[in-house]
Tab-separated table of C-alpha atoms in Angstrom:
chain	number	residue	atom	x	y	z
A	234	MET	CA	0.000	0.000	0.000
A	235	ARG	CA	1.456	3.332	-1.055
A	236	LEU	CA	0.395	6.569	0.665
A	237	LEU	CA	1.030	10.143	-0.513
A	238	PHE	CA	0.700	12.733	2.274
A	239	PHE	CA	0.861	16.483	1.576
A	240	GLY	CA	2.086	18.768	4.359
A	241	ASP	CA	0.220	21.776	5.768
A	242	ILE	CA	-1.652	23.494	2.925
A	243	VAL	CA	-1.320	27.263	3.442
A	244	GLY	CA	-3.880	29.512	1.773
A	245	LYS	CA	-4.635	29.877	-1.905
A	246	PRO	CA	-1.007	29.408	-3.052
A	247	GLY	CA	-0.828	26.093	-1.200
A	248	ARG	CA	-4.112	24.906	-2.663
A	249	ARG	CA	-2.947	25.927	-6.130
A	250	GLY	CA	0.324	24.054	-5.676
A	251	VAL	CA	-1.446	20.870	-4.617
A	252	ALA	CA	-3.863	21.196	-7.542
A	253	GLU	CA	-0.922	21.428	-9.957
A	254	LEU	CA	1.312	18.728	-8.427
A	255	LEU	CA	-1.245	16.130	-7.351
A	256	PRO	CA	-1.998	14.801	-10.863
A	257	VAL	CA	1.715	14.845	-11.732
A	258	TRP	CA	2.744	12.928	-8.629
A	259	ARG	CA	-0.240	10.587	-8.927
A	260	GLN	CA	0.976	9.541	-12.365
A	261	ARG	CA	4.643	9.400	-11.357
A	262	TYR	CA	4.341	7.584	-8.020
A	263	ALA	CA	0.978	5.747	-8.350
A	264	PRO	CA	-0.194	6.188	-4.732
A	265	ASP	CA	-3.070	4.043	-3.506
A	266	ALA	CA	-4.262	6.760	-1.109
A	267	ILE	CA	-3.795	10.544	-0.968
A	268	ILE	CA	-4.247	12.593	2.210
A	269	ALA	CA	-3.211	16.088	3.313
A	270	ASN	CA	-3.071	18.404	6.291
A	271	GLY	CA	-5.639	21.170	5.760
A	272	GLU	CA	-4.891	23.059	8.990
A	273	ASN	CA	-4.008	26.357	7.271
A	274	ALA	CA	-5.906	26.007	4.001
A	275	ALA	CA	-8.246	28.994	4.519
A	276	HIS	CA	-5.940	31.998	4.095
A	277	GLY	CA	-3.458	30.538	6.550
A	278	LEU	CA	-5.838	29.791	9.430
A	279	GLY	CA	-8.149	26.797	9.644
A	280	ILE	CA	-10.384	25.448	6.922
A	281	THR	CA	-13.892	26.105	5.611
A	282	PRO	CA	-16.420	23.641	4.175
A	283	LYS	CA	-15.995	25.184	0.725
A	284	ILE	CA	-12.217	24.753	0.770
A	285	ALA	CA	-12.460	21.232	2.174
A	286	ASP	CA	-14.810	20.297	-0.664
A	287	GLU	CA	-12.404	21.882	-3.154
A	288	LEU	CA	-9.546	19.694	-1.885
A	289	PHE	CA	-11.693	16.562	-1.877
A	290	GLU	CA	-12.627	17.248	-5.498
A	291	LEU	CA	-8.917	17.315	-6.373
A	292	GLY	CA	-8.608	13.733	-5.131
A	293	VAL	CA	-7.541	14.201	-1.502
A	294	GLU	CA	-9.255	11.387	0.407
A	295	ALA	CA	-8.823	12.660	3.972
A	296	LEU	CA	-7.822	15.969	5.568
A	297	THR	CA	-6.131	16.155	8.965
A	298	LEU	CA	-6.358	19.323	11.048
A	299	GLY	CA	-4.571	20.905	14.019
A	300	ASN	CA	-4.525	23.869	16.379
A	301	HIS	CA	-6.625	26.088	14.057
A	302	THR	CA	-9.404	23.512	13.653
A	303	TRP	CA	-12.136	25.783	15.074
A	304	HIS	CA	-10.967	29.092	13.530
A	305	HIS	CA	-13.961	29.252	11.167
A	306	LYS	CA	-17.242	28.663	12.991
A	307	GLU	CA	-18.927	27.166	9.915
A	308	ILE	CA	-16.636	24.137	10.202
A	309	ILE	CA	-18.340	23.042	13.449
A	310	PRO	CA	-21.556	21.622	11.943
A	311	TYR	CA	-19.703	20.478	8.818
A	312	ILE	CA	-17.092	18.391	10.648
A	313	ASP	CA	-19.756	16.093	12.105
A	314	GLN	CA	-21.231	15.515	8.642
A	315	GLU	CA	-18.013	15.053	6.654
A	316	PRO	CA	-16.310	11.684	7.355
A	317	ARG	CA	-13.109	12.704	5.560
A	318	LEU	CA	-12.151	15.450	8.066
A	319	VAL	CA	-9.949	14.407	11.014
A	320	ARG	CA	-9.418	16.781	13.951
A	321	PRO	CA	-6.946	16.026	16.774
A	322	ALA	CA	-8.068	12.954	18.711
A	323	ASN	CA	-6.703	14.329	22.002
A	324	TYR	CA	-9.028	17.323	22.088
A	325	ALA	CA	-11.339	17.252	25.092
A	326	PRO	CA	-14.263	14.808	25.071
A	327	GLY	CA	-17.399	16.346	23.620
A	328	CYS	CA	-15.705	18.236	20.788
A	329	PRO	CA	-17.430	17.762	17.428
A	330	GLY	CA	-15.850	15.614	14.761
A	331	ALA	CA	-13.641	12.555	15.072
A	332	GLY	CA	-9.957	12.006	15.814
A	333	TYR	CA	-9.559	9.260	13.245
A	334	ARG	CA	-11.158	8.006	10.051
A	335	ILE	CA	-10.972	4.653	8.308
A	336	LEU	CA	-10.353	4.575	4.564
A	337	SER	CA	-10.852	1.499	2.400
A	338	VAL	CA	-7.677	1.141	0.333
A	339	LEU	CA	-7.169	-1.782	-1.992
A	340	ASP	CA	-8.642	-4.662	0.024
A	341	LYS	CA	-7.514	-3.311	3.409
A	342	LYS	CA	-8.329	-0.611	5.972
A	343	LEU	CA	-6.179	2.502	6.427
A	344	ALA	CA	-6.718	4.449	9.668
A	345	VAL	CA	-5.860	8.170	9.480
A	346	VAL	CA	-5.264	9.571	12.983
A	347	SER	CA	-4.650	13.177	14.045
A	348	LEU	CA	-2.899	14.023	17.319
A	349	ILE	CA	-1.704	17.388	18.584
A	350	GLY	CA	1.345	18.042	20.736
A	351	ARG	CA	1.410	19.885	24.060
A	352	VAL	CA	4.889	21.475	24.078
A	353	PHE	CA	4.624	25.180	23.106
A	354	MET	CA	1.030	24.524	22.010
A	355	ASP	CA	-2.438	25.248	23.397
A	356	SER	CA	-3.627	22.845	26.055
A	357	ALA	CA	-4.834	19.400	24.996
A	358	ASP	CA	-5.060	15.951	26.515
A	359	CYS	CA	-1.950	13.755	26.489
A	360	PRO	CA	-1.299	12.507	22.926
A	361	PHE	CA	0.643	9.495	24.224
A	362	ARG	CA	-2.244	8.222	26.343
A	363	ALA	CA	-4.747	9.132	23.642
A	364	PHE	CA	-2.816	6.914	21.259
A	365	ASP	CA	-2.966	4.030	23.723
A	366	ARG	CA	-6.745	4.338	23.754
A	367	LEU	CA	-6.991	4.643	19.977
A	368	GLU	CA	-4.750	1.651	19.380
A	369	ASN	CA	-7.202	-0.524	21.285
A	370	GLU	CA	-10.205	1.038	19.541
A	371	ILE	CA	-9.101	1.110	15.908
A	372	GLU	CA	-9.377	-1.953	13.698
A	373	ALA	CA	-7.223	-1.338	10.630
A	374	ASN	CA	-4.372	-2.922	8.708
A	375	VAL	CA	-2.354	0.303	8.448
A	376	LEU	CA	-2.386	3.069	11.097
A	377	PHE	CA	-1.117	6.493	9.990
A	378	VAL	CA	-0.583	9.275	12.545
A	379	ASP	CA	-0.291	12.982	11.712
A	380	PHE	CA	1.408	14.410	14.831
A	381	HIS	CA	0.769	18.159	14.771
A	382	GLY	CA	3.392	19.618	17.072
A	383	GLU	CA	5.920	22.384	17.600
A	384	ALA	CA	8.755	20.574	19.391
A	385	THR	CA	10.963	18.175	17.464
A	386	SER	CA	11.734	16.377	20.738
A	387	GLU	CA	8.048	15.654	21.408
A	388	LYS	CA	7.534	14.325	17.888
A	389	MET	CA	10.561	12.026	18.116
A	390	ALA	CA	9.592	10.827	21.592
A	391	PHE	CA	6.078	10.034	20.425
A	392	ALA	CA	7.404	8.142	17.401
A	393	LEU	CA	9.570	5.986	19.672
A	394	TYR	CA	6.577	5.420	21.945
A	395	ALA	CA	4.396	4.342	19.014
A	396	ASP	CA	7.101	2.364	17.187
A	397	GLY	CA	5.793	-1.033	16.156
A	398	ARG	CA	2.222	0.039	16.896
A	399	ALA	CA	1.709	2.870	14.398
A	400	SER	CA	2.581	2.235	10.757
A	401	ALA	CA	3.771	5.836	10.359
A	402	VAL	CA	4.204	8.945	12.514
A	403	ILE	CA	4.585	12.041	10.350
A	404	GLY	CA	4.972	15.493	11.892
A	405	THR	CA	3.227	18.654	10.743
A	406	HIS	CA	2.817	22.269	11.986
A	407	THR	CA	6.294	23.831	11.681
A	408	HIS	CA	6.012	24.201	7.871
A	409	VAL	CA	9.714	23.382	7.383
A	410	GLN	CA	10.541	19.986	5.890
A	411	THR	CA	13.098	18.046	7.913
A	412	ALA	CA	15.646	15.603	6.510
A	413	ASP	CA	15.360	12.787	9.060
A	414	GLU	CA	13.033	10.366	7.291
A	415	GLN	CA	13.570	6.839	8.621
A	416	ILE	CA	11.967	3.533	9.486
A	417	LEU	CA	12.267	2.822	13.207
A	418	PRO	CA	13.261	-0.636	14.526
A	419	GLY	CA	9.658	-1.701	15.089
A	420	GLY	CA	8.651	-0.864	11.511
A	421	THR	CA	7.180	2.633	11.970
A	422	ALA	CA	7.980	5.256	9.306
A	423	PHE	CA	8.931	8.620	10.843
A	424	LEU	CA	9.591	12.166	9.648
A	425	THR	CA	9.781	15.057	12.125
A	426	ASP	CA	8.000	17.447	9.749
A	427	VAL	CA	6.773	16.964	6.206
A	428	GLY	CA	6.849	20.722	5.501
A	429	MET	CA	4.224	22.943	3.920
A	430	CYS	CA	2.439	23.536	0.656
A	431	GLY	CA	2.465	27.320	0.518
A	432	PRO	CA	4.233	30.450	-0.724
A	433	TRP	CA	7.964	29.818	-1.066
A	434	ARG	CA	9.058	33.441	-0.533
A	435	SER	CA	7.512	33.843	2.899
A	436	VAL	CA	8.051	33.227	6.589
A	437	ILE	CA	6.457	29.779	7.013
A	438	GLY	CA	3.669	30.833	4.665
A	439	MET	CA	3.137	34.426	5.779
A	440	GLU	CA	4.158	37.761	4.248
A	441	GLY	CA	7.810	38.258	5.161
A	442	ALA	CA	7.790	42.044	5.630
A	443	VAL	CA	4.955	41.858	8.166
A	444	ILE	CA	6.727	39.171	10.199
A	445	VAL	CA	10.074	40.993	10.119
A	446	ASN	CA	8.407	44.192	11.347
A	447	ARG	CA	6.789	42.312	14.206
A	448	PHE	CA	10.167	40.951	15.285
A	449	LEU	CA	11.661	44.455	15.081
A	450	THR	CA	8.904	46.281	16.950
A	451	GLY	CA	7.048	43.658	18.976
A	452	MET	CA	3.817	45.244	17.765
A	453	PRO	CA	0.827	43.098	16.769
A	454	ALA	CA	0.069	42.849	13.085
A	455	LYS	CA	-2.339	41.052	10.810
A	456	PHE	CA	-0.590	38.166	9.087
A	457	GLU	CA	-1.225	37.773	5.366
A	458	VAL	CA	-0.517	34.901	2.976
A	459	PRO	CA	1.344	36.324	-0.041
A	460	ASP	CA	-0.033	35.232	-3.401
A	461	SER	CA	3.268	33.924	-4.727
A	462	ASN	CA	4.508	30.705	-6.279
A	463	PRO	CA	4.261	27.782	-3.859
A	464	VAL	CA	6.586	25.133	-2.579
A	465	VAL	CA	4.829	21.751	-2.381
A	466	SER	CA	6.060	19.326	0.277
A	467	ALA	CA	4.902	15.759	0.789
A	468	VAL	CA	6.018	12.300	1.840
A	469	LEU	CA	5.555	8.974	0.096
A	470	ILE	CA	5.332	5.841	2.259
A	471	ASP	CA	5.063	2.175	1.279
A	472	PHE	CA	3.449	-0.243	3.740
A	473	ASP	CA	3.131	-3.985	3.963
A	474	ARG	CA	-0.657	-4.117	3.946
A	475	THR	CA	-0.786	-7.457	5.762
A	476	ASN	CA	1.183	-6.511	8.897
A	477	GLY	CA	1.091	-2.693	8.659
A	478	LYS	CA	4.868	-2.249	8.784
A	479	ALA	CA	6.505	0.508	6.737
A	480	LEU	CA	8.704	-0.674	3.874
A	481	ALA	CA	9.996	2.645	2.496
A	482	ILE	CA	9.714	6.386	3.079
A	483	GLN	CA	10.661	9.196	0.689
A	484	ARG	CA	10.454	12.968	1.088
A	485	LEU	CA	9.079	14.925	-1.862
A	486	GLN	CA	9.443	18.649	-2.445
A	487	HIS	CA	8.794	20.803	-5.487
A	488	ARG	CA	10.154	24.346	-5.345
A	489	PRO	CA	9.124	27.071	-7.808
A	490	ASP	CA	11.462	28.314	-10.526
A	491	PRO	CA	13.386	31.215	-8.896
A	492	ALA	CA	13.306	33.071	-12.235
A	493	VAL	CA	9.499	33.195	-12.167
A	494	PRO	CA	8.073	35.841	-9.789
């Protein structure tokens, strides 16, 4: 089973980049399932039903979320109705939506799980203990975890904790692709952060001049997503669909032509 996972989609440039690269990479790599993190898809903050539907129409089969899940209030009724949206499973009990979804891929079941970290992040329940509960609850051949976290140490620690139990632990949130892709001893594929799909000439997806001025002055400012050519970051993972172990992991990244504004 081959999975293609796109990193955090940031605003219109990120959505445009995925729209352009998805058919190319589908033909080149022949993935059996395509998922993405839609955490920043609506102008850099959260997601709306309209944008979620737009990404599903492109061929994305599940969208994971993160700390901006509730930024747009119209997502609250939608998330209970749309089985392809996955918000962090370690949010407090009673939150709308679900922390995992099961996809039928080939003749097997692929579980897509979202967890959010606690280091340098807003408060949430323990992702480690939440995973223990989910592992006992989920019946699937392959278990994929999007770990949405700030700290590289927390992501690595969680991957070691889940090694041999999760098929893959792939980090999101920092928008910078790391170069530590590996398969852990227990057969779990790991990457600290898959990176973003968003404007290349930016500060993690936001207008650079605004961010620089905030660092210089400490004054609040409205962040904007520049409408520039996007970088598209993803990861390709092969799994043994009988035992759920990872067989191979490969980072993918397409950067825009620097000669084109």
